[in-house]
Amino acid sequence: NTSLTGLAITAAGMSSFTSKQNLPNAISGNDEFVLDEITIDELQFKMAHGTLTSEGITKMYLKRIAEIDKAGPKLNAVIELNPDAMMIAASLDKERMQAKIRGPLHGIPVLIKDNINTADKMMTTAGSLALKGNIASGDAFIVRMLRNAGAVILGKTNLSEWANFRSSRSTSGWSSRGRQTKCPYILDRNPSGSSAGSGAATSANLCVLAIGTETDGSIISPSSVNGIVGIKPTVGLWSRSGIIPISITQDTAGPMARTVRDAAILLGELFVEDNTDAASVAANRDDRNKMNYTKYLDKAALQGKRIGIEKTHLKGNNENVVALFLDAIALMKQHGAEIIELDILKPVNEMGNAETLVLQYEFKDGLNKYLAGSNSKMRTLQDIIAFNKENESAAMPYFKQETLIASQERSDLNSKEYTDALVRSTASRKIIDDLLKNNRLDALSGISNGPAACIDLVNGNYGTGFSMSRPAATAGFPHITVPMGAVLGLPVGISFFGSAYSEPQLLSIAYAYEQASQKRIIPAFKENILST
């Protein structure tokens, strides 16, 4: 299977779901931002017909970032802009004029998370002051593929520092370099993380697409909270080379977009084998080089599907969130799906702290290897810990670094404690596969996450009562979240996940649900929950 090598998009081929006339009024002042909720297909159609250029689109997004992210509501989602973005866009327009179209991402602006290497004028810091000034010598593999596909890298997004692996009392969306990112729906709310900036920026129409990373929940949770679509692929579907690591077992980058179709396009374009990442080689075992995942998008895909749902989510501690889930279940049934209630979370949660041990061991090992090959003055995890201590007022004003310290105290990956924990943690693979097989299921489902919590730099994050990220995260299996509705203006997502490499099936189900429900709403940038 190969992706499109060119585009000939007709108006009939464009998704009506994101057509602006079908959405609430946009919120950039009194004037509608001309690119609000625009899709890849719509942009390609306009560029093909000469009504827009990549340079013009890029300029509009840069202006939008200046108005919304740096002035106006001050979302603080973008940690750094690419000074070469306009030049790159102009060169891609020149290629288009010469009838060279690289594919569906040609000329499309994308933001990427600041733990992903870019060999350009931008830093790669994981949001940490300790890595300030780190300019990568080479692009991360997926960044190279992104450039080859013709995307315009607009800039980098803020994140929970060290991808939320610094402290047990951290605040999502806060980093010592980038400070606090806000939820675009209600500004005193937390955008979740660790891919906070990618989620907030995509939702607020600061870009067409963004890339996040996930070890456990870091794509799914901010996508849910920010009312967008997020895909955590099967580990290895996308290369991890050149990404600041936490876990070789669980890490993956993935697409964050406003529609399932746009996320599917990006997912396929970066599905390319990287022979420096063993997991990538395994994922591409059939010599697949790119995938056209859009062929699996079928509005009628819920018909006849058997979907297992997390039965504890039918009650929960927030009746408004439960009501959204019950409505989603009713809608899926209406469109032909059969729903089976299951205990999905319980057997995974019974694995105790095995995941935490795995992540600490792998973080120390992976980060030391990354730093040893980087241009940072920091060469080891111990250097990071020492820097933070020496610069405590700037680097650790609200919470400390006990997770870094605990990781530093672990030994190497030959430790029996590590290998035993790895067996326990990855047992989730068999748990999921058995649930699917024994119940003849096409997918598993639940509430992705509760509504956005308040930003709390005193106490740190607090739970919102729901989360569906852990099973697929510890298994390394694919997971997709789609907007399910909102509680008092705060979005909540629904999750679909399954076995390894089941992205086609999950995309099909997620797309059918999205098209039937149409629950994506444009952010309102309210100051607080009481604002009118």
Short mmCIF file of C-alpha atoms in Angstrom, two decimals:
data_model
loop_
_atom_site.label_atom_id
_atom_site.label_comp_id
_atom_site.label_asym_id
_atom_site.label_seq_id
_atom_site.Cartn_x
_atom_site.Cartn_y
_atom_site.Cartn_z
CA ASN A 1 0.00 0.00 0.00
CA THR A 2 1.31 3.44 -0.86
CA SER A 3 0.08 6.91 -0.10
CA LEU A 4 -1.09 9.35 -2.73
CA THR A 5 1.78 10.71 -4.81
CA GLY A 6 -0.33 13.58 -5.99
CA LEU A 7 -3.68 15.16 -5.29
CA ALA A 8 -6.66 15.76 -7.46
CA ILE A 9 -9.20 16.77 -4.86
CA THR A 10 -12.71 17.61 -5.85
CA ALA A 11 -15.22 19.51 -3.82
CA ALA A 12 -17.18 16.29 -3.39
CA GLY A 13 -14.12 14.69 -1.81
CA MET A 14 -13.86 17.31 0.90
CA SER A 15 -15.29 16.49 4.30
CA SER A 16 -18.47 18.40 5.13
CA PHE A 17 -17.87 17.67 8.81
CA THR A 18 -15.44 20.55 9.20
CA SER A 19 -17.13 22.91 6.82
CA LYS A 20 -17.31 26.22 8.69
CA GLN A 21 -20.98 26.76 7.97
CA ASN A 22 -21.68 23.64 10.08
CA LEU A 23 -19.77 24.90 13.12
CA PRO A 24 -20.36 27.56 15.77
CA ASN A 25 -19.06 31.04 15.07
CA ALA A 26 -15.31 31.37 15.37
CA ILE A 27 -13.86 33.27 18.26
CA SER A 28 -10.90 35.38 17.14
CA GLY A 29 -12.50 38.66 18.13
CA ASN A 30 -15.48 39.71 16.03
CA ASP A 31 -13.90 38.58 12.78
CA GLU A 32 -13.76 34.95 11.73
CA PHE A 33 -10.24 33.66 11.13
CA VAL A 34 -10.34 32.63 7.49
CA LEU A 35 -8.61 29.30 8.24
CA ASP A 36 -10.78 28.33 11.23
CA GLU A 37 -11.36 24.55 11.22
CA ILE A 38 -9.92 24.19 7.73
CA THR A 39 -8.83 20.69 6.71
CA ILE A 40 -5.93 19.34 4.68
CA ASP A 41 -8.26 18.54 1.78
CA GLU A 42 -9.73 22.05 1.79
CA LEU A 43 -6.28 23.64 1.82
CA GLN A 44 -5.05 21.41 -1.00
CA PHE A 45 -8.14 22.28 -3.02
CA LYS A 46 -7.52 26.00 -2.54
CA MET A 47 -3.80 25.74 -3.34
CA ALA A 48 -4.53 23.63 -6.42
CA HIS A 49 -6.96 26.29 -7.65
CA GLY A 50 -4.67 29.22 -6.85
CA THR A 51 -6.87 30.86 -4.21
CA LEU A 52 -4.27 30.18 -1.49
CA THR A 53 -0.55 29.51 -1.43
CA SER A 54 1.51 27.73 1.19
CA GLU A 55 3.34 30.99 1.81
CA GLY A 56 0.06 32.81 2.36
CA ILE A 57 -1.29 30.06 4.63
CA THR A 58 1.92 30.03 6.66
CA LYS A 59 1.82 33.80 7.02
CA MET A 60 -1.77 33.64 8.28
CA TYR A 61 -0.91 31.02 10.89
CA LEU A 62 2.12 32.99 12.07
CA LYS A 63 -0.12 36.05 12.46
CA ARG A 64 -2.70 33.91 14.27
CA ILE A 65 -0.01 32.66 16.68
CA ALA A 66 1.08 36.25 17.36
CA GLU A 67 -2.51 37.30 18.08
CA ILE A 68 -3.80 34.28 20.02
CA ASP A 69 -0.77 32.62 21.51
CA LYS A 70 1.50 35.55 22.35
CA ALA A 71 -1.00 38.42 22.75
CA GLY A 72 -4.80 38.06 23.13
CA PRO A 73 -5.64 35.04 25.31
CA LYS A 74 -1.91 34.18 25.61
CA LEU A 75 -2.31 30.44 25.25
CA ASN A 76 1.46 29.97 25.38
CA ALA A 77 1.21 26.81 23.29
CA VAL A 78 4.13 27.57 20.96
CA ILE A 79 7.55 27.53 22.59
CA GLU A 80 9.51 28.60 19.49
CA LEU A 81 8.78 29.64 15.91
CA ASN A 82 10.71 28.40 12.90
CA PRO A 83 12.45 31.45 11.38
CA ASP A 84 12.66 29.58 8.06
CA ALA A 85 8.95 28.73 7.83
CA MET A 86 8.12 31.37 5.21
CA MET A 87 11.14 30.44 3.10
CA ILE A 88 10.20 26.75 3.21
CA ALA A 89 6.60 27.56 2.23
CA ALA A 90 7.78 29.70 -0.70
CA SER A 91 10.00 26.90 -1.99
CA LEU A 92 7.08 24.47 -1.81
CA ASP A 93 4.90 26.91 -3.75
CA LYS A 94 7.61 27.02 -6.41
CA GLU A 95 7.53 23.22 -6.62
CA ARG A 96 3.75 23.34 -7.01
CA MET A 97 4.08 25.81 -9.88
CA GLN A 98 6.40 23.28 -11.52
CA ALA A 99 3.71 20.60 -11.08
CA LYS A 100 5.73 18.77 -8.43
CA ILE A 101 3.29 17.76 -5.68
CA ARG A 102 4.92 15.62 -3.00
CA GLY A 103 1.66 14.35 -1.52
CA PRO A 104 -1.24 15.39 0.71
CA LEU A 105 1.01 17.31 3.13
CA HIS A 106 2.59 19.48 0.44
CA GLY A 107 2.61 23.05 1.77
CA ILE A 108 0.69 22.17 4.94
CA PRO A 109 1.87 23.92 8.18
CA VAL A 110 2.58 21.61 11.13
CA LEU A 111 3.69 22.25 14.72
CA ILE A 112 5.83 19.68 16.52
CA LYS A 113 6.50 19.01 20.19
CA ASP A 114 9.72 20.33 21.68
CA ASN A 115 11.14 16.92 22.52
CA ILE A 116 11.57 16.05 18.84
CA ASN A 117 14.91 16.90 17.16
CA THR A 118 14.97 19.42 14.34
CA ALA A 119 18.28 20.15 12.62
CA ASP A 120 17.49 23.78 11.94
CA LYS A 121 17.58 27.04 13.89
CA MET A 122 15.22 25.79 16.62
CA MET A 123 16.23 24.19 19.90
CA THR A 124 15.15 20.78 21.22
CA THR A 125 14.80 21.04 24.99
CA ALA A 126 11.87 18.96 26.31
CA GLY A 127 10.88 22.28 27.91
CA SER A 128 13.88 22.16 30.25
CA LEU A 129 16.16 25.11 30.96
CA ALA A 130 18.92 22.54 31.37
CA LEU A 131 18.77 21.84 27.61
CA LYS A 132 18.42 25.45 26.50
CA GLY A 133 20.67 26.01 23.50
CA ASN A 134 20.55 22.38 22.36
CA ILE A 135 20.45 22.48 18.56
CA ALA A 136 20.22 18.99 17.12
CA SER A 137 22.77 17.91 14.51
CA GLY A 138 20.17 15.85 12.69
CA ASP A 139 16.41 15.76 12.27
CA ALA A 140 14.43 13.11 14.09
CA PHE A 141 13.50 10.45 11.54
CA ILE A 142 9.83 11.53 11.52
CA VAL A 143 10.86 15.17 11.02
CA ARG A 144 12.91 14.14 8.00
CA MET A 145 9.88 12.28 6.64
CA LEU A 146 7.70 15.31 7.38
CA ARG A 147 10.02 17.55 5.38
CA ASN A 148 10.18 14.99 2.56
CA ALA A 149 6.38 14.96 2.49
CA GLY A 150 6.38 18.72 1.90
CA ALA A 151 5.07 19.91 5.25
CA VAL A 152 6.01 23.34 6.59
CA ILE A 153 7.32 23.12 10.15
CA LEU A 154 5.87 26.25 11.74
CA GLY A 155 7.57 25.83 15.09
CA LYS A 156 7.68 23.80 18.26
CA THR A 157 5.10 23.42 20.98
CA ASN A 158 5.42 23.68 24.74
CA LEU A 159 5.00 20.57 26.86
CA SER A 160 4.96 19.30 30.39
CA GLU A 161 8.69 19.42 31.15
CA TRP A 162 10.51 16.17 30.37
CA ALA A 163 7.19 14.94 28.99
CA ASN A 164 5.78 15.04 32.53
CA PHE A 165 8.52 12.79 33.91
CA ARG A 166 10.11 15.16 36.41
CA SER A 167 7.91 15.17 39.49
CA SER A 168 4.97 13.32 41.03
CA ARG A 169 3.49 16.75 41.89
CA SER A 170 3.90 18.38 38.51
CA THR A 171 1.49 20.65 36.67
CA SER A 172 0.68 19.56 33.12
CA GLY A 173 1.56 22.05 30.42
CA TRP A 174 4.23 23.76 32.54
CA SER A 175 7.91 23.77 31.67
CA SER A 176 10.78 25.82 33.02
CA ARG A 177 11.62 27.02 29.52
CA GLY A 178 8.12 27.55 28.13
CA ARG A 179 6.11 28.19 31.36
CA GLN A 180 2.36 27.43 31.51
CA THR A 181 0.20 26.55 28.50
CA LYS A 182 -3.53 27.20 28.89
CA CYS A 183 -6.64 25.38 27.74
CA PRO A 184 -8.20 27.40 24.87
CA TYR A 185 -11.75 26.70 26.04
CA ILE A 186 -11.38 28.15 29.53
CA LEU A 187 -8.07 29.85 30.15
CA ASP A 188 -7.62 29.09 33.83
CA ARG A 189 -7.90 25.39 33.00
CA ASN A 190 -5.07 22.96 32.35
CA PRO A 191 -4.65 21.73 28.74
CA SER A 192 -3.37 18.39 30.11
CA GLY A 193 -0.15 16.89 28.84
CA SER A 194 2.46 16.18 28.22
CA SER A 195 1.63 17.22 24.63
CA ALA A 196 -0.10 20.31 26.02
CA GLY A 197 1.06 22.81 23.41
CA SER A 198 0.29 20.51 20.49
CA GLY A 199 -3.24 19.95 21.80
CA ALA A 200 -4.01 23.59 22.60
CA ALA A 201 -2.50 24.89 19.35
CA THR A 202 -4.41 22.47 17.13
CA SER A 203 -7.69 23.19 18.88
CA ALA A 204 -7.17 26.96 18.72
CA ASN A 205 -6.47 26.82 14.97
CA LEU A 206 -2.82 27.87 15.27
CA CYS A 207 -1.93 25.14 12.76
CA VAL A 208 -3.54 22.49 10.60
CA LEU A 209 -1.83 19.61 12.37
CA ALA A 210 0.50 18.99 15.27
CA ILE A 211 2.66 16.12 16.41
CA GLY A 212 2.70 15.00 20.03
CA THR A 213 4.40 12.15 21.85
CA GLU A 214 3.05 9.65 24.34
CA THR A 215 4.42 7.23 26.89
CA ASP A 216 1.15 6.96 28.82
CA GLY A 217 -1.67 9.38 28.02
CA SER A 218 0.40 12.26 26.63
CA ILE A 219 -1.38 12.33 23.26
CA ILE A 220 -4.76 10.91 24.29
CA SER A 221 -5.36 13.11 27.35
CA PRO A 222 -4.50 16.55 25.86
CA SER A 223 -6.40 15.63 22.69
CA SER A 224 -9.48 14.77 24.74
CA VAL A 225 -9.22 17.87 26.95
CA ASN A 226 -8.64 20.17 23.97
CA GLY A 227 -11.49 18.78 21.87
CA ILE A 228 -9.45 17.27 19.05
CA VAL A 229 -8.57 13.89 17.55
CA GLY A 230 -5.40 12.22 18.80
CA ILE A 231 -3.78 8.99 17.68
CA LYS A 232 -1.25 7.05 19.72
CA PRO A 233 0.00 4.56 17.13
CA THR A 234 1.25 1.06 17.78
CA VAL A 235 4.76 1.46 19.21
CA GLY A 236 7.11 1.31 16.24
CA LEU A 237 4.59 2.39 13.59
CA TRP A 238 6.40 5.73 13.66
CA SER A 239 10.14 5.84 14.27
CA ARG A 240 11.35 7.12 17.65
CA SER A 241 14.88 8.00 16.48
CA GLY A 242 15.82 11.55 17.46
CA ILE A 243 13.07 11.96 20.06
CA ILE A 244 14.07 12.64 23.67
CA PRO A 245 13.04 9.34 25.27
CA ILE A 246 11.28 8.09 28.36
CA SER A 247 10.58 4.46 27.49
CA ILE A 248 11.81 2.26 24.68
CA THR A 249 8.85 -0.02 25.48
CA GLN A 250 6.06 2.57 25.40
CA ASP A 251 7.22 5.76 23.62
CA THR A 252 5.71 6.88 20.34
CA ALA A 253 4.96 10.11 18.54
CA GLY A 254 1.57 10.54 16.90
CA PRO A 255 -0.83 12.87 15.06
CA MET A 256 -3.04 15.49 16.69
CA ALA A 257 -5.68 17.04 14.43
CA ARG A 258 -9.20 18.43 14.37
CA THR A 259 -10.60 15.59 12.25
CA VAL A 260 -10.03 11.86 11.99
CA ARG A 261 -9.30 12.21 8.28
CA ASP A 262 -6.51 14.75 8.82
CA ALA A 263 -5.01 12.60 11.58
CA ALA A 264 -5.18 9.54 9.30
CA ILE A 265 -3.38 11.40 6.50
CA LEU A 266 -0.53 12.40 8.80
CA LEU A 267 -0.35 8.92 10.34
CA GLY A 268 0.15 7.32 6.94
CA GLU A 269 2.71 9.79 5.64
CA LEU A 270 5.11 9.14 8.53
CA PHE A 271 4.69 5.35 8.54
CA VAL A 272 8.11 4.68 7.03
CA GLU A 273 10.61 2.09 8.18
CA ASP A 274 13.62 3.35 10.14
CA ASN A 275 16.34 0.70 10.37
CA THR A 276 17.83 2.43 13.43
CA ASP A 277 14.68 1.71 15.50
CA ALA A 278 14.09 -1.99 16.07
CA ALA A 279 10.41 -1.41 16.84
CA SER A 280 10.01 0.42 13.53
CA VAL A 281 11.57 -2.47 11.63
CA ALA A 282 9.13 -4.85 13.31
CA ALA A 283 6.15 -2.62 12.49
CA ASN A 284 7.19 -2.47 8.84
CA ARG A 285 7.74 -6.22 8.60
CA ASP A 286 5.73 -6.37 5.34
CA ASP A 287 8.00 -3.76 3.74
CA ARG A 288 5.24 -1.21 3.86
CA ASN A 289 6.38 2.29 3.04
CA LYS A 290 3.71 4.83 3.87
CA MET A 291 0.05 3.96 4.09
CA ASN A 292 -3.09 5.51 2.69
CA TYR A 293 -5.15 5.14 5.86
CA THR A 294 -7.93 7.31 4.43
CA LYS A 295 -9.22 4.34 2.43
CA TYR A 296 -10.44 2.82 5.71
CA LEU A 297 -12.63 5.81 6.58
CA ASP A 298 -16.23 4.65 6.23
CA LYS A 299 -19.24 6.48 7.66
CA ALA A 300 -21.10 3.17 7.95
CA ALA A 301 -18.27 1.36 9.76
CA LEU A 302 -20.14 1.03 13.08
CA GLN A 303 -22.63 -1.34 11.49
CA GLY A 304 -22.08 -4.84 12.84
CA LYS A 305 -19.11 -3.88 15.04
CA ARG A 306 -18.78 -5.38 18.52
CA ILE A 307 -17.28 -2.81 20.90
CA GLY A 308 -16.28 -3.57 24.47
CA ILE A 309 -16.73 -0.67 26.88
CA GLU A 310 -15.25 0.00 30.32
CA LYS A 311 -18.23 -0.66 32.57
CA THR A 312 -16.97 1.42 35.51
CA HIS A 313 -17.28 4.45 33.20
CA LEU A 314 -21.03 3.94 33.15
CA LYS A 315 -21.11 5.32 36.69
CA GLY A 316 -18.08 7.37 37.65
CA ASN A 317 -17.93 10.47 39.83
CA ASN A 318 -19.20 13.03 37.31
CA GLU A 319 -22.73 12.46 36.09
CA ASN A 320 -22.31 14.95 33.25
CA VAL A 321 -19.37 13.03 31.80
CA VAL A 322 -21.23 9.74 32.24
CA ALA A 323 -24.21 11.24 30.38
CA LEU A 324 -21.95 12.04 27.40
CA PHE A 325 -20.69 8.45 27.39
CA LEU A 326 -24.20 7.05 27.56
CA ASP A 327 -25.21 9.26 24.63
CA ALA A 328 -22.18 8.04 22.67
CA ILE A 329 -23.11 4.41 23.38
CA ALA A 330 -26.70 5.05 22.27
CA LEU A 331 -25.43 6.66 19.07
CA MET A 332 -23.14 3.73 18.31
CA LYS A 333 -26.02 1.30 18.86
CA GLN A 334 -28.23 3.43 16.61
CA HIS A 335 -25.63 3.03 13.87
CA GLY A 336 -25.49 -0.73 14.21
CA ALA A 337 -22.83 -1.40 16.81
CA GLU A 338 -23.20 -4.01 19.54
CA ILE A 339 -21.94 -2.91 22.97
CA ILE A 340 -20.47 -5.32 25.52
CA GLU A 341 -19.73 -4.15 29.08
CA LEU A 342 -16.35 -5.30 30.43
CA ASP A 343 -13.74 -4.80 33.13
CA ILE A 344 -10.89 -3.45 31.00
CA LEU A 345 -9.01 -1.31 33.49
CA LYS A 346 -9.12 -3.58 36.54
CA PRO A 347 -6.72 -6.34 35.38
CA VAL A 348 -4.26 -3.74 34.04
CA ASN A 349 -4.38 -1.69 37.25
CA GLU A 350 -3.69 -4.84 39.25
CA MET A 351 -0.16 -4.81 37.83
CA GLY A 352 0.62 -2.19 40.49
CA ASN A 353 3.77 -0.10 40.12
CA ALA A 354 5.36 -2.28 37.43
CA GLU A 355 4.91 0.42 34.78
CA THR A 356 6.55 3.07 36.98
CA LEU A 357 9.61 0.86 37.52
CA VAL A 358 9.90 0.15 33.80
CA LEU A 359 9.72 3.84 32.92
CA GLN A 360 12.32 4.87 35.51
CA TYR A 361 14.84 2.26 34.36
CA GLU A 362 14.27 2.99 30.68
CA PHE A 363 14.30 6.76 31.14
CA LYS A 364 17.74 6.73 32.76
CA ASP A 365 19.13 4.42 30.08
CA GLY A 366 17.52 6.19 27.13
CA LEU A 367 18.18 9.75 28.26
CA ASN A 368 21.85 9.08 28.97
CA LYS A 369 22.22 7.66 25.45
CA TYR A 370 20.37 10.64 23.92
CA LEU A 371 22.44 13.22 25.82
CA ALA A 372 25.71 11.47 24.98
CA GLY A 373 24.96 12.02 21.28
CA SER A 374 23.49 15.50 21.60
CA ASN A 375 24.95 19.00 21.38
CA SER A 376 23.80 19.82 24.90
CA LYS A 377 26.25 20.69 27.66
CA MET A 378 24.30 18.18 29.73
CA ARG A 379 25.76 14.71 29.13
CA THR A 380 23.88 12.60 31.67
CA LEU A 381 20.71 12.51 33.75
CA GLN A 382 22.89 13.30 36.75
CA ASP A 383 23.97 16.53 35.01
CA ILE A 384 20.30 17.50 34.57
CA ILE A 385 19.57 16.88 38.24
CA ALA A 386 22.61 18.95 39.29
CA PHE A 387 21.66 21.82 36.93
CA ASN A 388 18.13 21.95 38.30
CA LYS A 389 19.42 22.03 41.86
CA GLU A 390 21.92 24.79 41.10
CA ASN A 391 19.23 26.82 39.31
CA GLU A 392 16.34 25.90 41.59
CA SER A 393 14.53 29.25 41.60
CA ALA A 394 14.27 29.30 37.80
CA ALA A 395 14.10 25.58 37.02
CA MET A 396 12.00 24.33 39.94
CA PRO A 397 9.91 27.19 41.36
CA TYR A 398 6.70 25.16 41.84
CA PHE A 399 7.59 21.47 41.98
CA LYS A 400 10.83 19.55 42.21
CA GLN A 401 12.47 16.58 40.47
CA GLU A 402 11.83 13.48 42.55
CA THR A 403 11.03 11.42 39.42
CA LEU A 404 14.39 12.32 37.90
CA ILE A 405 16.13 11.40 41.15
CA ALA A 406 14.27 8.09 41.47
CA SER A 407 15.24 7.23 37.88
CA GLN A 408 18.89 8.12 38.52
CA GLU A 409 18.92 5.71 41.46
CA ARG A 410 17.93 2.75 39.24
CA SER A 411 20.62 0.45 37.91
CA ASP A 412 20.89 -0.76 34.30
CA LEU A 413 18.49 -2.75 32.15
CA ASN A 414 20.08 -6.05 33.21
CA SER A 415 18.55 -5.64 36.66
CA LYS A 416 16.19 -8.42 37.70
CA GLU A 417 13.89 -5.78 39.22
CA TYR A 418 13.59 -4.21 35.75
CA THR A 419 13.11 -7.43 33.79
CA ASP A 420 10.47 -8.68 36.26
CA ALA A 421 8.63 -5.34 36.10
CA LEU A 422 8.73 -5.41 32.30
CA VAL A 423 7.06 -8.83 32.23
CA ARG A 424 4.32 -7.61 34.60
CA SER A 425 3.74 -4.31 32.78
CA THR A 426 3.59 -5.75 29.27
CA ALA A 427 1.16 -8.43 30.44
CA SER A 428 -1.44 -5.85 29.34
CA ARG A 429 -0.81 -7.07 25.78
CA LYS A 430 -2.29 -10.47 26.57
CA ILE A 431 -5.07 -8.91 28.66
CA ILE A 432 -6.20 -6.77 25.72
CA ASP A 433 -5.80 -9.52 23.14
CA ASP A 434 -7.74 -11.97 25.31
CA LEU A 435 -10.57 -9.48 25.85
CA LEU A 436 -10.81 -8.92 22.11
CA LYS A 437 -10.62 -12.62 21.20
CA ASN A 438 -12.79 -14.08 23.95
CA ASN A 439 -15.58 -11.53 23.40
CA ARG A 440 -15.19 -11.42 19.61
CA LEU A 441 -14.64 -7.66 19.73
CA ASP A 442 -13.56 -5.19 17.08
CA ALA A 443 -12.36 -2.56 19.56
CA LEU A 444 -12.34 -1.50 23.20
CA SER A 445 -13.71 1.83 24.35
CA GLY A 446 -14.15 4.16 27.31
CA ILE A 447 -13.98 7.79 28.38
CA SER A 448 -10.60 9.17 27.31
CA ASN A 449 -10.28 11.61 30.19
CA GLY A 450 -12.41 13.91 32.32
CA PRO A 451 -12.85 17.64 31.58
CA ALA A 452 -9.88 19.99 32.05
CA ALA A 453 -8.80 20.55 35.64
CA CYS A 454 -7.85 23.98 36.96
CA ILE A 455 -4.24 25.08 36.61
CA ASP A 456 -2.77 24.55 40.07
CA LEU A 457 0.90 25.36 40.51
CA VAL A 458 0.59 24.93 44.28
CA ASN A 459 -0.75 21.38 44.48
CA GLY A 460 -0.02 20.15 40.97
CA ASN A 461 -2.28 17.98 38.83
CA TYR A 462 -5.43 16.43 40.21
CA GLY A 463 -7.45 13.60 38.74
CA THR A 464 -10.68 14.18 36.85
CA GLY A 465 -12.13 10.75 37.59
CA PHE A 466 -11.68 9.08 34.21
CA SER A 467 -8.74 7.85 32.16
CA MET A 468 -8.42 5.20 29.47
CA SER A 469 -4.78 5.55 28.50
CA ARG A 470 -2.98 2.93 30.59
CA PRO A 471 -3.98 -0.39 28.93
CA ALA A 472 -2.93 0.59 25.40
CA ALA A 473 0.08 2.53 26.70
CA THR A 474 1.63 -0.34 28.64
CA ALA A 475 0.82 -2.76 25.81
CA GLY A 476 2.25 -0.48 23.12
CA PHE A 477 -1.05 -0.82 21.25
CA PRO A 478 -2.88 1.83 19.16
CA HIS A 479 -5.38 4.23 20.76
CA ILE A 480 -7.55 6.95 19.20
CA THR A 481 -9.59 9.65 20.93
CA VAL A 482 -12.43 11.58 19.27
CA PRO A 483 -14.51 14.49 20.69
CA MET A 484 -17.56 13.12 22.53
CA GLY A 485 -19.12 16.36 23.77
CA ALA A 486 -18.52 18.98 26.44
CA VAL A 487 -19.34 19.64 30.09
CA LEU A 488 -19.89 23.36 30.77
CA GLY A 489 -17.87 24.19 27.68
CA LEU A 490 -15.01 21.76 28.45
CA PRO A 491 -14.50 18.93 25.93
CA VAL A 492 -14.42 15.23 26.74
CA GLY A 493 -13.22 12.54 24.34
CA ILE A 494 -14.16 8.93 23.69
CA SER A 495 -11.42 6.31 23.26
CA PHE A 496 -11.13 3.42 20.83
CA PHE A 497 -8.19 1.04 21.12
CA GLY A 498 -7.24 -2.48 20.16
CA SER A 499 -4.42 -4.89 19.38
CA ALA A 500 -1.10 -4.15 17.68
CA TYR A 501 -1.36 -2.70 14.16
CA SER A 502 -5.17 -2.43 14.31
CA GLU A 503 -5.05 1.22 13.18
CA PRO A 504 -7.19 0.60 10.06
CA GLN A 505 -10.04 -0.89 12.12
CA LEU A 506 -9.81 1.78 14.83
CA LEU A 507 -9.70 4.63 12.30
CA SER A 508 -12.76 3.21 10.59
CA ILE A 509 -14.73 3.07 13.85
CA ALA A 510 -13.48 6.46 15.05
CA TYR A 511 -14.38 8.10 11.74
CA ALA A 512 -17.87 6.61 11.71
CA TYR A 513 -18.45 7.83 15.26
CA GLU A 514 -17.08 11.29 14.47
CA GLN A 515 -19.26 11.70 11.39
CA ALA A 516 -22.37 10.50 13.22
CA SER A 517 -21.80 12.63 16.33
CA GLN A 518 -20.06 15.80 15.09
CA LYS A 519 -19.05 16.84 18.62
CA ARG A 520 -16.00 19.00 17.83
CA ILE A 521 -16.57 22.58 19.07
CA ILE A 522 -14.41 25.66 18.51
CA PRO A 523 -12.73 27.07 21.64
CA ALA A 524 -14.28 30.14 23.21
CA PHE A 525 -11.22 31.47 25.13
CA LYS A 526 -13.32 32.19 28.23
CA GLU A 527 -11.41 33.58 31.21
CA ASN A 528 -13.01 31.14 33.65
CA ILE A 529 -16.01 28.86 34.06
CA LEU A 530 -18.20 31.78 35.21
CA SER A 531 -17.39 34.03 32.24
CA THR A 532 -20.28 34.88 29.96
#
